[in-house]
Structure formats: structure tokens, C-alpha cells
Amino acid sequence: MKVERKLEHHGIGLALCKRLLVEDGELHLCLACRNMSKAEAVRTTLLASHPTAEVTTVQMDVSNLQSVFCASKELKQRFQRLDYVYLNAGIMPNPQLNIKALFSGLFSRKVIHMFSTAEGLLTQDNKITADGLQEVFETNVFGHFMLVRELEPLLCHSDNPSQLIWTSSRNARKSNFSLEDFQHSKGQEPYSSSKYATDLLNVALNRNFNQRGLYSSVVCPGTVLTNMTYGILPPFMWKLLMPVIWLLRFFTHAFTLKPYNGAEALVWLFHQKPESLNPLTKYLSATTGFGSNYVMREKLDIDEDTAEKFYQNLLELEKHVRVTIQKTDNRS
């Protein structure tokens, strides 16, 4: 069994790999990472506790299409099939907190919803990549999409289904996404837009690939304290908010807090028959106030026609970037 994994050092990715090896110590994990020194360090850590596993690495940066193409070529040379592809890599560049919205929300009926989803709290910077695309869109959505397109020969086997598992978010808001600006070049919440785009793409992929033996699911790890989330607030703010967060865990179970807990839904999907899953459902990692983990289900706020239009837009963008890259290669 081969599991291709996008790894975030000390985050959900590492926790997931550790938990998967506990489930099956003879897995073949392939860690697709941008930073190879960190990837090798993680590989050594995993093999130290699970010496019968096979853990390999491949260099890949999903914000760079040439990197995606090179990694895909290498994977196709190594493997005949991939059973699971966890699409977890993502960025939230320079998140900025709306302090006014935070404090007004603290004293409103929406406080639990606000903390669970971060709705209205965060804005992010964005920039253009070397591929001429919005960075958050390329990193969180399009780079993954191109990876899936490149790996279709390893994923589409009707005799034994393969599964894509995307890390989405409770912050995926329909109101922050527009088909006319699906890269979110004009807005201030590219992270939310990219996660809603992930949900749309998930629905479209199931519609177009289930008959070929490829299934897709989206998960939300909950509110996990990683390098990404710690960067949102100064350390003293986290110290002030932590008692509130621990209290809120008794009213909403979105505060998984630890990467181990956040990986709950991703590990649960590892054990499911993909053809039995509902393509219009998001699977949420949840942790009770007393620390017990479980999986919740949430109906996606998705119009299937919009999902298909978005998928077609991505196919058109794919054609455009391939032509551009080919012209650049020819000039070189």
C-alpha cells in the first residue's frame, strides 16, 4: 500500500503519518515536501518508531508548477499506483486579525461560531507567483489540482479505488468565493476562498472520476495550534485567550488544539470504503471538553453546477499554463 503524503513539519502532516503507521506498521509512506532536510529528519523519526515501514521522500513545492511536474514524473517512475493521496499543504500568508471584530464578537451570541470558523476575523496578504498566479490559490488549490491531473495513471483503477483526502476548513465561506475571480485577486480573504474552492473541486472530482475508480473527500482538522495559527496573534494574546478557548471546548468541539487530535478525521477516512462516502459531506475532526476525539459530518454548502463550472475553469487554466510553460521551455 502506498500513501503519498504532503507533510507540514510538526503539524497535521507529521501527526497523521505517526497515526497511520500505528494503524498499519507496514505502510509505504511517500512524503512530498518542499524542504528536503526537514523531510529526511521526519523520515528518520518515523522509521525509528516503525522500523518495518517503508518511508521515502520526494521534493515538491505546490506553489511552483515545474516542481509539481518534476515530482509527478518521479512518482510515476517509482510507483504503479497510489492508494491514498493526502492533500494537506497550504498557506495563510501574514494573517492579520481584526481586533475590533474579535472583541465585539467576544460579547455577542456569535462568540462560539466566531472562534470555530474565524469568520470575519482574518485577512491575509497575497502575491503573484513565478507562474503568474495568486500565491494562496496556487498553493492551496491549483498546485494540488495539477498534481492530481499528472498522477491520474496511478490513481484511476476501477478494480481497487484510490482516494484523495483534502484538508479543507470550517473557514471555507461561500461568500468569500467568486467564479468570476476564483483566484481571489481582488479580495482580502484568499485563504477562505481557497478552502471553499477546495470543497467545490472535491465535488466536481467525484462527479467526473468516480466511474474511473477515483474518489475524493474533504476534512477539517478543527482549530489546531501549529506554526500557522500561532502566527495569527502575539504570544501574550494566546495566553489571554487560552482559558476562553478551553472553556469553549465544552460548548463546541471544533477546538482540537493538538495536531494528533486534528488528524482524527483523516485517519478515520483511511479506514472507510471511499465508494460508501457522501461526496457532499465534509468530515470534521472534533474533540470534547474532556479530550475525547471523534468525527462529525457537515453538509457542504455547495451548488453542484457551480462546482462543475469551477472545474471547467481549472481545466482552461491548466491549458493556459501548460502553453505558457512550453513557450518558456522552448525559449530556454
Tab-separated table of N, CA, C and O in Angstrom, residues 263-320:
chain	number	residue	atom	x	y	z
A	263	ALA	N	-5.859	15.284	13.349
A	263	ALA	CA	-5.739	14.237	12.330
A	263	ALA	C	-6.842	13.191	12.420
A	263	ALA	O	-6.886	12.259	11.600
A	264	GLU	N	-7.750	13.315	13.383
A	264	GLU	CA	-8.755	12.284	13.631
A	264	GLU	C	-9.565	11.933	12.383
A	264	GLU	O	-9.720	10.755	12.030
A	265	ALA	N	-10.113	12.933	11.686
A	265	ALA	CA	-10.945	12.667	10.513
A	265	ALA	C	-10.118	12.087	9.370
A	265	ALA	O	-10.611	11.243	8.605
A	266	LEU	N	-8.872	12.511	9.235
A	266	LEU	CA	-8.015	11.996	8.172
A	266	LEU	C	-7.700	10.522	8.379
A	266	LEU	O	-7.672	9.740	7.426
A	267	VAL	N	-7.475	10.130	9.637
A	267	VAL	CA	-7.230	8.718	9.945
A	267	VAL	C	-8.512	7.909	9.783
A	267	VAL	O	-8.495	6.786	9.269
A	268	TRP	N	-9.636	8.478	10.192
A	268	TRP	CA	-10.933	7.786	10.048
A	268	TRP	C	-11.209	7.457	8.590
A	268	TRP	O	-11.646	6.348	8.270
A	269	LEU	N	-10.922	8.400	7.691
A	269	LEU	CA	-11.161	8.174	6.261
A	269	LEU	C	-10.268	7.072	5.710
A	269	LEU	O	-10.629	6.396	4.744
A	270	PHE	N	-9.113	6.865	6.309
A	270	PHE	CA	-8.197	5.796	5.897
A	270	PHE	C	-8.863	4.424	6.004
A	270	PHE	O	-8.535	3.499	5.251
A	271	HIS	N	-9.819	4.309	6.913
A	271	HIS	CA	-10.474	3.010	7.152
A	271	HIS	C	-11.805	2.852	6.409
A	271	HIS	O	-12.447	1.805	6.508
A	272	GLN	N	-12.240	3.883	5.695
A	272	GLN	CA	-13.553	3.831	5.056
A	272	GLN	C	-13.444	3.352	3.603
A	272	GLN	O	-12.445	3.601	2.939
A	273	LYS	N	-14.489	2.689	3.140
A	273	LYS	CA	-14.583	2.387	1.715
A	273	LYS	C	-15.009	3.668	1.010
A	273	LYS	O	-16.084	4.197	1.279
A	274	PRO	N	-14.191	4.198	0.118
A	274	PRO	CA	-14.490	5.515	-0.458
A	274	PRO	C	-15.821	5.574	-1.191
A	274	PRO	O	-16.493	6.600	-1.184
A	275	GLU	N	-16.231	4.454	-1.808
A	275	GLU	CA	-17.495	4.449	-2.543
A	275	GLU	C	-18.706	4.539	-1.629
A	275	GLU	O	-19.822	4.817	-2.082
A	276	SER	N	-18.501	4.346	-0.328
A	276	SER	CA	-19.610	4.431	0.631
A	276	SER	C	-19.783	5.840	1.197
A	276	SER	O	-20.742	6.103	1.921
A	277	LEU	N	-18.871	6.754	0.871
A	277	LEU	CA	-18.902	8.097	1.448
A	277	LEU	C	-19.757	9.047	0.621
A	277	LEU	O	-19.875	8.894	-0.592
A	278	ASN	N	-20.329	10.032	1.290
A	278	ASN	CA	-21.163	11.026	0.628
A	278	ASN	C	-20.283	12.153	0.086
A	278	ASN	O	-19.610	12.833	0.858
A	279	PRO	N	-20.267	12.374	-1.230
A	279	PRO	CA	-19.393	13.409	-1.804
A	279	PRO	C	-19.785	14.825	-1.419
A	279	PRO	O	-19.016	15.757	-1.639
A	280	LEU	N	-20.977	15.006	-0.845
A	280	LEU	CA	-21.429	16.333	-0.437
A	280	LEU	C	-21.278	16.556	1.071
A	280	LEU	O	-21.912	17.426	1.652
A	281	THR	N	-20.410	15.759	1.690
A	281	THR	CA	-20.196	15.846	3.136
A	281	THR	C	-18.755	16.227	3.437
A	281	THR	O	-17.822	15.754	2.783
A	282	LYS	N	-18.577	17.101	4.428
A	282	LYS	CA	-17.244	17.401	4.958
A	282	LYS	C	-17.106	16.670	6.284
A	282	LYS	O	-18.036	16.662	7.104
A	283	TYR	N	-15.954	16.063	6.489
A	283	TYR	CA	-15.706	15.297	7.706
A	283	TYR	C	-14.814	16.116	8.641
A	283	TYR	O	-13.731	16.559	8.255
A	284	LEU	N	-15.293	16.335	9.855
A	284	LEU	CA	-14.659	17.269	10.783
A	284	LEU	C	-14.043	16.540	11.965
A	284	LEU	O	-14.722	15.752	12.635
A	285	SER	N	-12.772	16.794	12.238
A	285	SER	CA	-12.168	16.310	13.474
A	285	SER	C	-12.756	17.106	14.637
A	285	SER	O	-12.892	18.327	14.558
A	286	ALA	N	-13.096	16.419	15.700
A	286	ALA	CA	-13.705	17.074	16.853
A	286	ALA	C	-13.136	16.490	18.145
A	286	ALA	O	-12.767	15.308	18.190
A	287	THR	N	-13.072	17.329	19.175
A	287	THR	CA	-12.554	16.909	20.477
A	287	THR	C	-13.464	17.471	21.566
A	287	THR	O	-13.748	18.675	21.582
A	288	THR	N	-13.924	16.615	22.450
A	288	THR	CA	-14.804	17.060	23.528
A	288	THR	C	-14.011	17.864	24.566
A	288	THR	O	-12.773	17.872	24.564
A	289	GLY	N	-14.745	18.510	25.458
A	289	GLY	CA	-14.107	19.267	26.526
A	289	GLY	C	-13.233	18.406	27.415
A	289	GLY	O	-12.299	18.903	28.059
A	290	PHE	N	-13.502	17.098	27.453
A	290	PHE	CA	-12.713	16.177	28.276
A	290	PHE	C	-11.618	15.478	27.479
A	290	PHE	O	-10.947	14.573	27.981
A	291	GLY	N	-11.468	15.880	26.182
A	291	GLY	CA	-10.335	15.385	25.409
A	291	GLY	C	-10.573	14.163	24.560
A	291	GLY	O	-9.619	13.600	24.022
A	292	SER	N	-11.826	13.730	24.384
A	292	SER	CA	-12.112	12.572	23.544
A	292	SER	C	-12.290	13.005	22.088
A	292	SER	O	-12.974	14.003	21.811
A	293	ASN	N	-11.699	12.256	21.173
A	293	ASN	CA	-11.770	12.589	19.755
A	293	ASN	C	-12.859	11.801	19.040
A	293	ASN	O	-13.097	10.634	19.354
A	294	TYR	N	-13.492	12.446	18.073
A	294	TYR	CA	-14.470	11.767	17.229
A	294	TYR	C	-14.610	12.547	15.925
A	294	TYR	O	-13.970	13.584	15.734
A	295	VAL	N	-15.430	12.028	15.001
A	295	VAL	CA	-15.597	12.650	13.687
A	295	VAL	C	-17.034	13.127	13.528
A	295	VAL	O	-17.986	12.385	13.807
A	296	MET	N	-17.193	14.376	13.114
A	296	MET	CA	-18.506	14.950	12.813
A	296	MET	C	-18.677	15.043	11.300
A	296	MET	O	-17.703	15.076	10.554
A	297	ARG	N	-19.935	15.107	10.866
A	297	ARG	CA	-20.242	15.293	9.449
A	297	ARG	C	-20.977	16.609	9.260
A	297	ARG	O	-21.816	16.970	10.080
A	298	GLU	N	-20.659	17.296	8.168
A	298	GLU	CA	-21.305	18.567	7.856
A	298	GLU	C	-21.621	18.603	6.365
A	298	GLU	O	-20.758	18.319	5.540
A	299	LYS	N	-22.865	18.961	6.041
A	299	LYS	CA	-23.240	19.052	4.627
A	299	LYS	C	-22.547	20.250	3.986
A	299	LYS	O	-22.555	21.344	4.523
A	300	LEU	N	-21.920	20.013	2.833
A	300	LEU	CA	-21.237	21.085	2.131
A	300	LEU	C	-22.234	22.089	1.568
A	300	LEU	O	-23.265	21.714	1.016
A	301	ASP	N	-21.909	23.366	1.715
A	301	ASP	CA	-22.745	24.442	1.162
A	301	ASP	C	-22.329	24.663	-0.291
A	301	ASP	O	-21.708	25.661	-0.649
A	302	ILE	N	-22.678	23.676	-1.128
A	302	ILE	CA	-22.156	23.622	-2.495
A	302	ILE	C	-23.292	23.442	-3.496
A	302	ILE	O	-24.182	22.607	-3.305
A	303	ASP	N	-23.245	24.237	-4.563
A	303	ASP	CA	-24.114	24.023	-5.713
A	303	ASP	C	-23.320	23.210	-6.728
A	303	ASP	O	-22.238	23.620	-7.155
A	304	GLU	N	-23.842	22.049	-7.131
A	304	GLU	CA	-23.080	21.145	-7.989
A	304	GLU	C	-22.801	21.735	-9.363
A	304	GLU	O	-21.756	21.450	-9.967
A	305	ASP	N	-23.683	22.577	-9.871
A	305	ASP	CA	-23.423	23.231	-11.155
A	305	ASP	C	-22.256	24.211	-11.034
A	305	ASP	O	-21.409	24.303	-11.934
A	306	THR	N	-22.190	24.935	-9.914
A	306	THR	CA	-21.063	25.834	-9.679
A	306	THR	C	-19.764	25.048	-9.574
A	306	THR	O	-18.720	25.466	-10.089
A	307	ALA	N	-19.821	23.903	-8.904
A	307	ALA	CA	-18.641	23.047	-8.777
A	307	ALA	C	-18.132	22.614	-10.153
A	307	ALA	O	-16.927	22.638	-10.422
A	308	GLU	N	-19.053	22.234	-11.038
A	308	GLU	CA	-18.662	21.795	-12.380
A	308	GLU	C	-18.091	22.959	-13.193
A	308	GLU	O	-17.098	22.790	-13.924
A	309	LYS	N	-18.688	24.142	-13.069
A	309	LYS	CA	-18.163	25.315	-13.783
A	309	LYS	C	-16.754	25.660	-13.289
A	309	LYS	O	-15.878	26.006	-14.087
A	310	PHE	N	-16.548	25.563	-11.992
A	310	PHE	CA	-15.221	25.831	-11.442
A	310	PHE	C	-14.212	24.811	-11.971
A	310	PHE	O	-13.084	25.178	-12.356
A	311	TYR	N	-14.601	23.567	-12.021
A	311	TYR	CA	-13.726	22.512	-12.553
A	311	TYR	C	-13.350	22.802	-14.002
A	311	TYR	O	-12.178	22.679	-14.391
A	312	GLN	N	-14.315	23.220	-14.794
A	312	GLN	CA	-14.034	23.555	-16.192
A	312	GLN	C	-13.106	24.769	-16.281
A	312	GLN	O	-12.231	24.841	-17.162
A	313	ASN	N	-13.278	25.732	-15.379
A	313	ASN	CA	-12.376	26.881	-15.334
A	313	ASN	C	-10.936	26.450	-15.034
A	313	ASN	O	-9.979	26.991	-15.614
A	314	LEU	N	-10.789	25.482	-14.138
A	314	LEU	CA	-9.459	24.975	-13.824
A	314	LEU	C	-8.840	24.262	-15.018
A	314	LEU	O	-7.631	24.375	-15.271
A	315	LEU	N	-9.642	23.529	-15.757
A	315	LEU	CA	-9.135	22.857	-16.959
A	315	LEU	C	-8.659	23.874	-17.992
A	315	LEU	O	-7.634	23.669	-18.663
A	316	GLU	N	-9.405	24.969	-18.128
A	316	GLU	CA	-8.993	26.021	-19.058
A	316	GLU	C	-7.693	26.682	-18.583
A	316	GLU	O	-6.803	26.972	-19.393
A	317	LEU	N	-7.587	26.921	-17.278
A	317	LEU	CA	-6.368	27.499	-16.736
A	317	LEU	C	-5.193	26.547	-16.928
A	317	LEU	O	-4.070	26.984	-17.236
A	318	GLU	N	-5.455	25.270	-16.765
A	318	GLU	CA	-4.409	24.267	-16.987
A	318	GLU	C	-3.855	24.363	-18.414
A	318	GLU	O	-2.633	24.353	-18.624
A	319	LYS	N	-4.748	24.452	-19.400
A	319	LYS	CA	-4.308	24.587	-20.790
A	319	LYS	C	-3.428	25.817	-20.962
A	319	LYS	O	-2.378	25.769	-21.612
A	320	HIS	N	-3.855	26.913	-20.362
A	320	HIS	CA	-3.126	28.169	-20.497
A	320	HIS	C	-1.725	28.063	-19.895
A	320	HIS	O	-0.733	28.473	-20.527
